[in-house]
GROMACS .gro file of C-alpha atoms in nm:
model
  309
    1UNK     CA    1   1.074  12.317  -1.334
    2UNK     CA    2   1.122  12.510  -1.642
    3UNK     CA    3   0.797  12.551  -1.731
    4UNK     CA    4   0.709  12.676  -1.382
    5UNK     CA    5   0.991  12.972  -1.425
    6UNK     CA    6   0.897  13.043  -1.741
    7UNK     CA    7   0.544  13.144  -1.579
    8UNK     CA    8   0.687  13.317  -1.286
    9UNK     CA    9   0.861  13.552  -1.552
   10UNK     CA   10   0.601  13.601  -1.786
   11UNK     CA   11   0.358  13.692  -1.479
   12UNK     CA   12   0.614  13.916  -1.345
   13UNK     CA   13   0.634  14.098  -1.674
   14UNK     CA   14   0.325  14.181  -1.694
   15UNK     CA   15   0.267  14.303  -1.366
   16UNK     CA   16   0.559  14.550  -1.441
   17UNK     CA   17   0.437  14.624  -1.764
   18UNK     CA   18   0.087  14.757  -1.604
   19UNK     CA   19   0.254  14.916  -1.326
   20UNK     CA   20   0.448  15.101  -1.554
   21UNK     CA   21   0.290  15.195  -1.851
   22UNK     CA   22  -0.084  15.075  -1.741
   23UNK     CA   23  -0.105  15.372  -1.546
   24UNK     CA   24  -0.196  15.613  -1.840
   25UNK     CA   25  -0.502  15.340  -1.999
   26UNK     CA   26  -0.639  15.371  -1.639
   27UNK     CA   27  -0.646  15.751  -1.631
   28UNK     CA   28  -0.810  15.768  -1.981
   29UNK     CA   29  -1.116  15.614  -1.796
   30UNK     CA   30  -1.171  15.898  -1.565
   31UNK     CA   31  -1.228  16.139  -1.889
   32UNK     CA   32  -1.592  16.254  -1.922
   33UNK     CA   33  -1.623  16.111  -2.298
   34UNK     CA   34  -1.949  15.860  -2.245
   35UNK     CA   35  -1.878  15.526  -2.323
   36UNK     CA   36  -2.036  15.360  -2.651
   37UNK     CA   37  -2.103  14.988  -2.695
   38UNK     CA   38  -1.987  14.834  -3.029
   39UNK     CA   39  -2.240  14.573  -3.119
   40UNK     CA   40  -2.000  14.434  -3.371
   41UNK     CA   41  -1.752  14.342  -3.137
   42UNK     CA   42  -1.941  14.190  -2.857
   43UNK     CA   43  -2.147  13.979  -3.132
   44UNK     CA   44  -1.763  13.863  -3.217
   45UNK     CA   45  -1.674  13.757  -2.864
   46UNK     CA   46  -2.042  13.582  -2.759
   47UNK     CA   47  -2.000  13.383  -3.105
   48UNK     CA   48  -1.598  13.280  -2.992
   49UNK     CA   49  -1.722  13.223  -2.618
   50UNK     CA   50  -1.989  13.024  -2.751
   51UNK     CA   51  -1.752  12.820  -2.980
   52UNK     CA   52  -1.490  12.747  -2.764
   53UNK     CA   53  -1.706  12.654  -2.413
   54UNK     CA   54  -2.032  12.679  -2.456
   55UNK     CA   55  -2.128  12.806  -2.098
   56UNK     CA   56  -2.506  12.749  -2.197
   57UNK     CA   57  -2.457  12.351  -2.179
   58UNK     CA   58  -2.092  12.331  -1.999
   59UNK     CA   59  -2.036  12.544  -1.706
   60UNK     CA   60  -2.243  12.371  -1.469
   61UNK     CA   61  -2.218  11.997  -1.409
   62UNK     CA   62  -2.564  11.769  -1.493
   63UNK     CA   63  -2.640  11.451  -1.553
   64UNK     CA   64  -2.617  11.510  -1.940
   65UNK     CA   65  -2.303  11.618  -1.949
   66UNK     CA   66  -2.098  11.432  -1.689
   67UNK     CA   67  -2.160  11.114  -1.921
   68UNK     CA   68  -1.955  11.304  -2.213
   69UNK     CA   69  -1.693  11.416  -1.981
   70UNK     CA   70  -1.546  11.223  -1.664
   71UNK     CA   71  -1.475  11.385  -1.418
   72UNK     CA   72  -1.122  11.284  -1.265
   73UNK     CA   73  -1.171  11.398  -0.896
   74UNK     CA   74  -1.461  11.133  -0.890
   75UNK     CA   75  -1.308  10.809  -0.887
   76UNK     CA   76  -1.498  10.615  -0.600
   77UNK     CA   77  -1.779  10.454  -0.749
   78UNK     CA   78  -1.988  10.527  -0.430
   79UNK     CA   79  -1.931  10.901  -0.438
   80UNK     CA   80  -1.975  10.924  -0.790
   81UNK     CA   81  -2.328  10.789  -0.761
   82UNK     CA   82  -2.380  11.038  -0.481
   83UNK     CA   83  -2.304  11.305  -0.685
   84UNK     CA   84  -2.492  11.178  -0.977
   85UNK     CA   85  -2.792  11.223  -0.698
   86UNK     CA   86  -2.688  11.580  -0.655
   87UNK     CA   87  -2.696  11.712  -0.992
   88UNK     CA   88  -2.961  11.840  -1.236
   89UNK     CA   89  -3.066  11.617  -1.527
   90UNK     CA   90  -2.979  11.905  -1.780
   91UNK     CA   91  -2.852  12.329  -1.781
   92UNK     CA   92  -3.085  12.547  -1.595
   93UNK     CA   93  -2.849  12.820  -1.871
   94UNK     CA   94  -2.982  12.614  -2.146
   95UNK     CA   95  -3.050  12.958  -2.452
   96UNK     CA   96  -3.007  13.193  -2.161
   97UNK     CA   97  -2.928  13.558  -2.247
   98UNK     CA   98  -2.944  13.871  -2.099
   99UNK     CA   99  -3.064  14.218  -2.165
  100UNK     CA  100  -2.779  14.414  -1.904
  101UNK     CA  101  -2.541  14.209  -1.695
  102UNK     CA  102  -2.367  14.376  -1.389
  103UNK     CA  103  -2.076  14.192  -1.253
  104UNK     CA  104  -1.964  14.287  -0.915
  105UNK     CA  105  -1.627  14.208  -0.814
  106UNK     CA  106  -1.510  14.270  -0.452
  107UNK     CA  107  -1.190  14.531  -0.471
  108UNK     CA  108  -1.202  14.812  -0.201
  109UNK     CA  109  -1.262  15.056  -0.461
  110UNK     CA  110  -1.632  15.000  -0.400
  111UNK     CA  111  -1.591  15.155  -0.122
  112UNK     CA  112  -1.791  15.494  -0.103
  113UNK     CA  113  -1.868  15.460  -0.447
  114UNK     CA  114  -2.264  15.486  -0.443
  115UNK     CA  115  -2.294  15.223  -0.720
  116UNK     CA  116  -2.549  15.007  -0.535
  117UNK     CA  117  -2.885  15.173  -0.706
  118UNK     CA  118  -2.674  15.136  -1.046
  119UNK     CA  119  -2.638  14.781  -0.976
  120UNK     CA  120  -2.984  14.706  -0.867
  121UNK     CA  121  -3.122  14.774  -1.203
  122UNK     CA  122  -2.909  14.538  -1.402
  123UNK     CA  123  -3.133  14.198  -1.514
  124UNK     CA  124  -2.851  13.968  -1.403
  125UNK     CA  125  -2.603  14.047  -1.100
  126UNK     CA  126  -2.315  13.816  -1.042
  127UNK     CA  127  -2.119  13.811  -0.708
  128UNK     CA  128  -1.866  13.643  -0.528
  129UNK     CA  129  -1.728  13.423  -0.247
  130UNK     CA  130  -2.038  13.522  -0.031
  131UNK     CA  131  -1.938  13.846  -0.058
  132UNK     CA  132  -2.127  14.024   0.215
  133UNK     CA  133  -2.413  14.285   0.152
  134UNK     CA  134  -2.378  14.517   0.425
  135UNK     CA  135  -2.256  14.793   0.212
  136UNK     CA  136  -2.604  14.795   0.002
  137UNK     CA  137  -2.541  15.193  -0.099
  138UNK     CA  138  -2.267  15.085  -0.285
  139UNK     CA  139  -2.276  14.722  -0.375
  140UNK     CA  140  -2.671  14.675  -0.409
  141UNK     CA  141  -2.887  14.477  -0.271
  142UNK     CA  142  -2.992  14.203  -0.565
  143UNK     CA  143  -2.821  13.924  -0.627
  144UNK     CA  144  -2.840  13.640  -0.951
  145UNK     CA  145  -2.549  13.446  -0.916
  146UNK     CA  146  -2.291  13.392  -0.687
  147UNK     CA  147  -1.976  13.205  -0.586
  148UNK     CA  148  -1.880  12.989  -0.305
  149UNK     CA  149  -1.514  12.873  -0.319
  150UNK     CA  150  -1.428  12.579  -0.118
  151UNK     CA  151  -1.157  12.791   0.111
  152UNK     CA  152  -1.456  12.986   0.195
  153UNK     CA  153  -1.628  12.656   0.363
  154UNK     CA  154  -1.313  12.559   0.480
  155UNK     CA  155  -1.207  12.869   0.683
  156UNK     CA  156  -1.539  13.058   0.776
  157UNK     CA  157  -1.762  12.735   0.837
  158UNK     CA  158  -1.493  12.503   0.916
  159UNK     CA  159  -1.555  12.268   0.700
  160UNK     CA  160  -1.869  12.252   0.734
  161UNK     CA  161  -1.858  12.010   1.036
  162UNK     CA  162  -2.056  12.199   1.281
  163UNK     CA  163  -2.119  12.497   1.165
  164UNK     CA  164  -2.359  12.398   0.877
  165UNK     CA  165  -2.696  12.653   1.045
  166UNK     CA  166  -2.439  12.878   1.039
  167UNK     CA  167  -2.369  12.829   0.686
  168UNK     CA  168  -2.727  12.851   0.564
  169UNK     CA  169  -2.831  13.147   0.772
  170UNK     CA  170  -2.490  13.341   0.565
  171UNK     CA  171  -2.732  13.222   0.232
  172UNK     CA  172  -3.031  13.426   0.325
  173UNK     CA  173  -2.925  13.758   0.189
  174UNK     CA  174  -2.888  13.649  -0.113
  175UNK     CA  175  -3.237  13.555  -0.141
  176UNK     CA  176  -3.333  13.349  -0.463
  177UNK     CA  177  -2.970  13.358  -0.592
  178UNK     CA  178  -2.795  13.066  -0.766
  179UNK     CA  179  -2.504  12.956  -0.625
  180UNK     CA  180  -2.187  12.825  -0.782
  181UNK     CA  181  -1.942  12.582  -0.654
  182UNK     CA  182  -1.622  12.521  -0.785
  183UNK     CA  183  -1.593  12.148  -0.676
  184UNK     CA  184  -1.319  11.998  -0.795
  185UNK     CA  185  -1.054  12.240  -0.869
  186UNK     CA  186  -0.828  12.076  -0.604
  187UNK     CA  187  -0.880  11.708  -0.461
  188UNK     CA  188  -0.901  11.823  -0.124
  189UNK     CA  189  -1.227  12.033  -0.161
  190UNK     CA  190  -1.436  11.741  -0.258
  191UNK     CA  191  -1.572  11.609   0.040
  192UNK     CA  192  -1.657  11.958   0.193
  193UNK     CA  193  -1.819  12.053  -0.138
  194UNK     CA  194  -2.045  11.780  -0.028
  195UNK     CA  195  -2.135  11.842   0.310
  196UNK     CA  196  -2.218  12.186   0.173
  197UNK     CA  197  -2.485  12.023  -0.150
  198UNK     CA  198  -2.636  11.780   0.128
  199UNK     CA  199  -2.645  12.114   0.376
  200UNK     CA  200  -2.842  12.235   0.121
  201UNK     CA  201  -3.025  11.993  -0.001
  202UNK     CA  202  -3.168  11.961   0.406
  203UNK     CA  203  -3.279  12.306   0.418
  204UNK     CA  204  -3.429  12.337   0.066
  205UNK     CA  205  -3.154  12.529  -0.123
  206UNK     CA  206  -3.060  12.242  -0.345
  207UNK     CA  207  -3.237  12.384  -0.645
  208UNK     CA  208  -3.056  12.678  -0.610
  209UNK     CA  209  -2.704  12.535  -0.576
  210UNK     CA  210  -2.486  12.360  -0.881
  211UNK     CA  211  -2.116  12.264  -0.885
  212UNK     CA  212  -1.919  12.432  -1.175
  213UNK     CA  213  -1.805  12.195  -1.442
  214UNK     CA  214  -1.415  12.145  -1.470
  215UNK     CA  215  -1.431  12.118  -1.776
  216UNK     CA  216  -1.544  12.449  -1.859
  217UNK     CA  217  -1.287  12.606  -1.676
  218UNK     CA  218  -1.040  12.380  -1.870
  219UNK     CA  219  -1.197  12.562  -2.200
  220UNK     CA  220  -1.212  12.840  -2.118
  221UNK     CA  221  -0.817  12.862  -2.009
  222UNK     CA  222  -0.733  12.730  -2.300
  223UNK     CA  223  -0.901  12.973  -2.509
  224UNK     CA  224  -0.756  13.256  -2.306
  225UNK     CA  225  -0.390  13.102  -2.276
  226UNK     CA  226  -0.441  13.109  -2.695
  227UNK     CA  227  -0.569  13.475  -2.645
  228UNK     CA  228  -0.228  13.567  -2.436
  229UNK     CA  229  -0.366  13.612  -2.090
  230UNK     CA  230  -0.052  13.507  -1.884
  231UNK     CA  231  -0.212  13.353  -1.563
  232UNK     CA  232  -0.117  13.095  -1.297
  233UNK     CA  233  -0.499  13.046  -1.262
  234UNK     CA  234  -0.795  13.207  -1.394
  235UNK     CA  235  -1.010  13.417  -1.087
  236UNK     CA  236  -1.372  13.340  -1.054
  237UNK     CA  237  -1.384  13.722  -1.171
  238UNK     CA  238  -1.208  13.664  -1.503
  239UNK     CA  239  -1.434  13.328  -1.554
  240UNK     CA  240  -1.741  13.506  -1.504
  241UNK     CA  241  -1.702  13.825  -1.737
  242UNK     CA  242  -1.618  13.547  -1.956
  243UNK     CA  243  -2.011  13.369  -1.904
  244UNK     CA  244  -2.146  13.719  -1.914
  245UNK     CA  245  -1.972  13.744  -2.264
  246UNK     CA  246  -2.146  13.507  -2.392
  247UNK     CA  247  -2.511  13.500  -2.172
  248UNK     CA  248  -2.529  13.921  -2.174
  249UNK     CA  249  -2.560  14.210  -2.435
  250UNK     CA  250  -2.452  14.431  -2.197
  251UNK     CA  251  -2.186  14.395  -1.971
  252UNK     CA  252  -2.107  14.697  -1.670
  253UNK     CA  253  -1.810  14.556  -1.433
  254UNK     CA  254  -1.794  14.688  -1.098
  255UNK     CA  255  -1.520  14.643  -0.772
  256UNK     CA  256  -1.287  14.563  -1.049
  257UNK     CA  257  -0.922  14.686  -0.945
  258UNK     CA  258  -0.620  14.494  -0.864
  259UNK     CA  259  -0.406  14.807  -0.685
  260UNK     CA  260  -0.388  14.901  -0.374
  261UNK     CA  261  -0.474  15.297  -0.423
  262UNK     CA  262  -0.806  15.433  -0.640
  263UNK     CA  263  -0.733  15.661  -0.915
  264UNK     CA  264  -0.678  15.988  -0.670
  265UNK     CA  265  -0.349  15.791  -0.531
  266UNK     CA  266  -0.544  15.724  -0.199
  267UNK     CA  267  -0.535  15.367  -0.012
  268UNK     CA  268  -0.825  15.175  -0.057
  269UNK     CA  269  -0.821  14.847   0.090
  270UNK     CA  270  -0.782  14.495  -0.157
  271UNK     CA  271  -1.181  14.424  -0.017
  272UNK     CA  272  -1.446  14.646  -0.005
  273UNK     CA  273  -1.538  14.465   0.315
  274UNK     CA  274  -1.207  14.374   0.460
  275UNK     CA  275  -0.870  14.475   0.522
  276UNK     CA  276  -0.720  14.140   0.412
  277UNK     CA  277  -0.413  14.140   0.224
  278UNK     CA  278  -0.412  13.938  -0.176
  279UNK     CA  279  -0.265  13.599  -0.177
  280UNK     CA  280   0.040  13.574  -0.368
  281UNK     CA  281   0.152  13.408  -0.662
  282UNK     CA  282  -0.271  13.242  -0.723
  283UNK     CA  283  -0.402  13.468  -1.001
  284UNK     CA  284  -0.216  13.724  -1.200
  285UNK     CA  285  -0.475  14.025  -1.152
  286UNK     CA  286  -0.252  14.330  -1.329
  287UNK     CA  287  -0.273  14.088  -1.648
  288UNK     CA  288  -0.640  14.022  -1.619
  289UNK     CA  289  -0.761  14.390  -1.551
  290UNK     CA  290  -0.514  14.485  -1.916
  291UNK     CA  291  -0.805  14.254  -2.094
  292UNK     CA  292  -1.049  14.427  -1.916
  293UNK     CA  293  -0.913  14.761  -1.990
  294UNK     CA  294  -0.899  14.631  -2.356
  295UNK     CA  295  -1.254  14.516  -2.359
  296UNK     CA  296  -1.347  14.868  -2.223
  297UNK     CA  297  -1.186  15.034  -2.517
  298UNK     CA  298  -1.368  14.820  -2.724
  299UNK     CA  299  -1.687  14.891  -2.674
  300UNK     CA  300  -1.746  14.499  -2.527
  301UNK     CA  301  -1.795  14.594  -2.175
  302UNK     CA  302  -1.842  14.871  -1.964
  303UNK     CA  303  -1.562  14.917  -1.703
  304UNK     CA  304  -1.664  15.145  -1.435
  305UNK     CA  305  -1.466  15.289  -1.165
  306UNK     CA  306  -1.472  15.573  -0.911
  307UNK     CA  307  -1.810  15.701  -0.802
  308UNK     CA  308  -2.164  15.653  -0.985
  309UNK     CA  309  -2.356  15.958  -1.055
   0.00000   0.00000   0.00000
């Protein structure tokens, strides 16, 4: 009980400590200076990202490495052999690096921002939650990689137990994308994480689908609960500018923004294609956008807000 107050406050601190002095670090981003890269420092963080998770060989479960690693959500023998029937024999990120990365988060500052041509011309685009692509002017229209969370399956396809056409038709725009499932986060997303794979794998999209790897995500918090990133639970945004540190040279984030007004004071909703309100108390955003804001001033990634030219 403690230990869960002790969180609360640390959380709530920070979110105070953005509102009120974060304000200034957001500003300084509006100022026409161009942004420079530092070669030295993103060479620092891909050789850290690399040593502490290894995203290459870990963030995606196969064959190879579910024999190192159990995984604990998988205790029925049966289902474990149906997953080992699911999954790849070995990383399809196996050495996989990237000229320019462009990840594309979903905040409502994307909104009339004319950032999708920008976006198009990155080599790797990474989405997520199926977020929708009817806002191609300023989200794009290309898509790498992209996340499907479980609540997403559960909610919008109802778990998947008669609306699976439905579900594959919402796939199509995303053309030749890899999708990402977070699988076993929570025991009670297991068994629609599989009606989803076998969806899939009856419409041909198997190869393109793979379940993220708990144990990444276990890395990778501890590396950032080491680096002082006070969080109830990393986002899939936060995990993946964390692969993109370590599979990209360049990094551009976009629809990054945890507030509820742009940086002209004016409302902007917490989706780009939604009005729907943040859940509470899940991910500590105002602490996750200070590392971004950090990386930004280092020269490790590109932060970009407002309109594109």
């Amino acid at each position: 009980m403690n230990n869960s107050v002790d969180q609360d406050s640390k959380t709530d601190k920070c979110s105070l400590q953005m509102e009120e002095n974060g304000i200034l670090d957001h500003l300084l981003l509006k100022q026409e200076d161009p942004w420079e890269p530092n070669a030295t420092a993103v060479a620092q963080y891909r050789a850290e990202m690399k040593r502490c998770c290894n995203a290459s060989f870990w963030l995606v479960l196969t064959k190879e490495n579910i024999a190192l690693r159990n995984v604990k959500c998988i205790e029925d023998l049966d289902q474990l052999n149906q997953l080992l029937g699911l999954l790849p024999e070995h990383s399809p990120f196996l050495d996989t690096q990237y000229r320019h990365c462009a990840v594309v988060g979903n905040s409502g500052i994307l909104r009339n921002s004319r950032c999708g041509p920008e976006i198009d011309q990155a080599d790797l685009i990474i989405r997520f939650n199926l977020s929708p692509m009817n806002f191609s002017e300023d989200v794009g229209t290309k898509t790498g990689l992209i996340t499907i969370n479980p609540s997403i399956l559960q909610t919008r396809f109802k778990n998947l137990q008669t609306r699976r056409k439905l579900f594959v038709d919402a796939l199509h725009p995303y053309g030749k994308a890899v999708f990402l499932i977070p699988a076993f986060t929570h025991l009670s997303h297991t068994d629609v994480v599989f009606r989803a794979l076998h969806t899939m794998e009856k419409f041909s999209l198997l190869q393109q689908a793979f379940i993220l790897n708990p144990h990444y995500l276990a890395y990778l918090s501890k590396y950032w609960e080491e680096g002082k990133l006070l969080s109830l639970r990393l986002s899939s945004g936060f995990v993946f500018v964390s692969v993109a540190l370590e599979f990209c040279q360049h990094i551009t984030l976009y629809g990054f923004w945890p507030f509820p007004y742009d940086l002209d004071k004016r409302s902007i909703p917490f989706h780009y294609y939604e009005k729907a309100l943040p859940i509470p108390g899940v991910h500590s955003m105002p602490c996750e956008f200070s590392h971004y804001l950090s990386m930004h001033s280092q020269g490790v990634l590109r932060l970009r807000l407002g309109k594109c030219q």
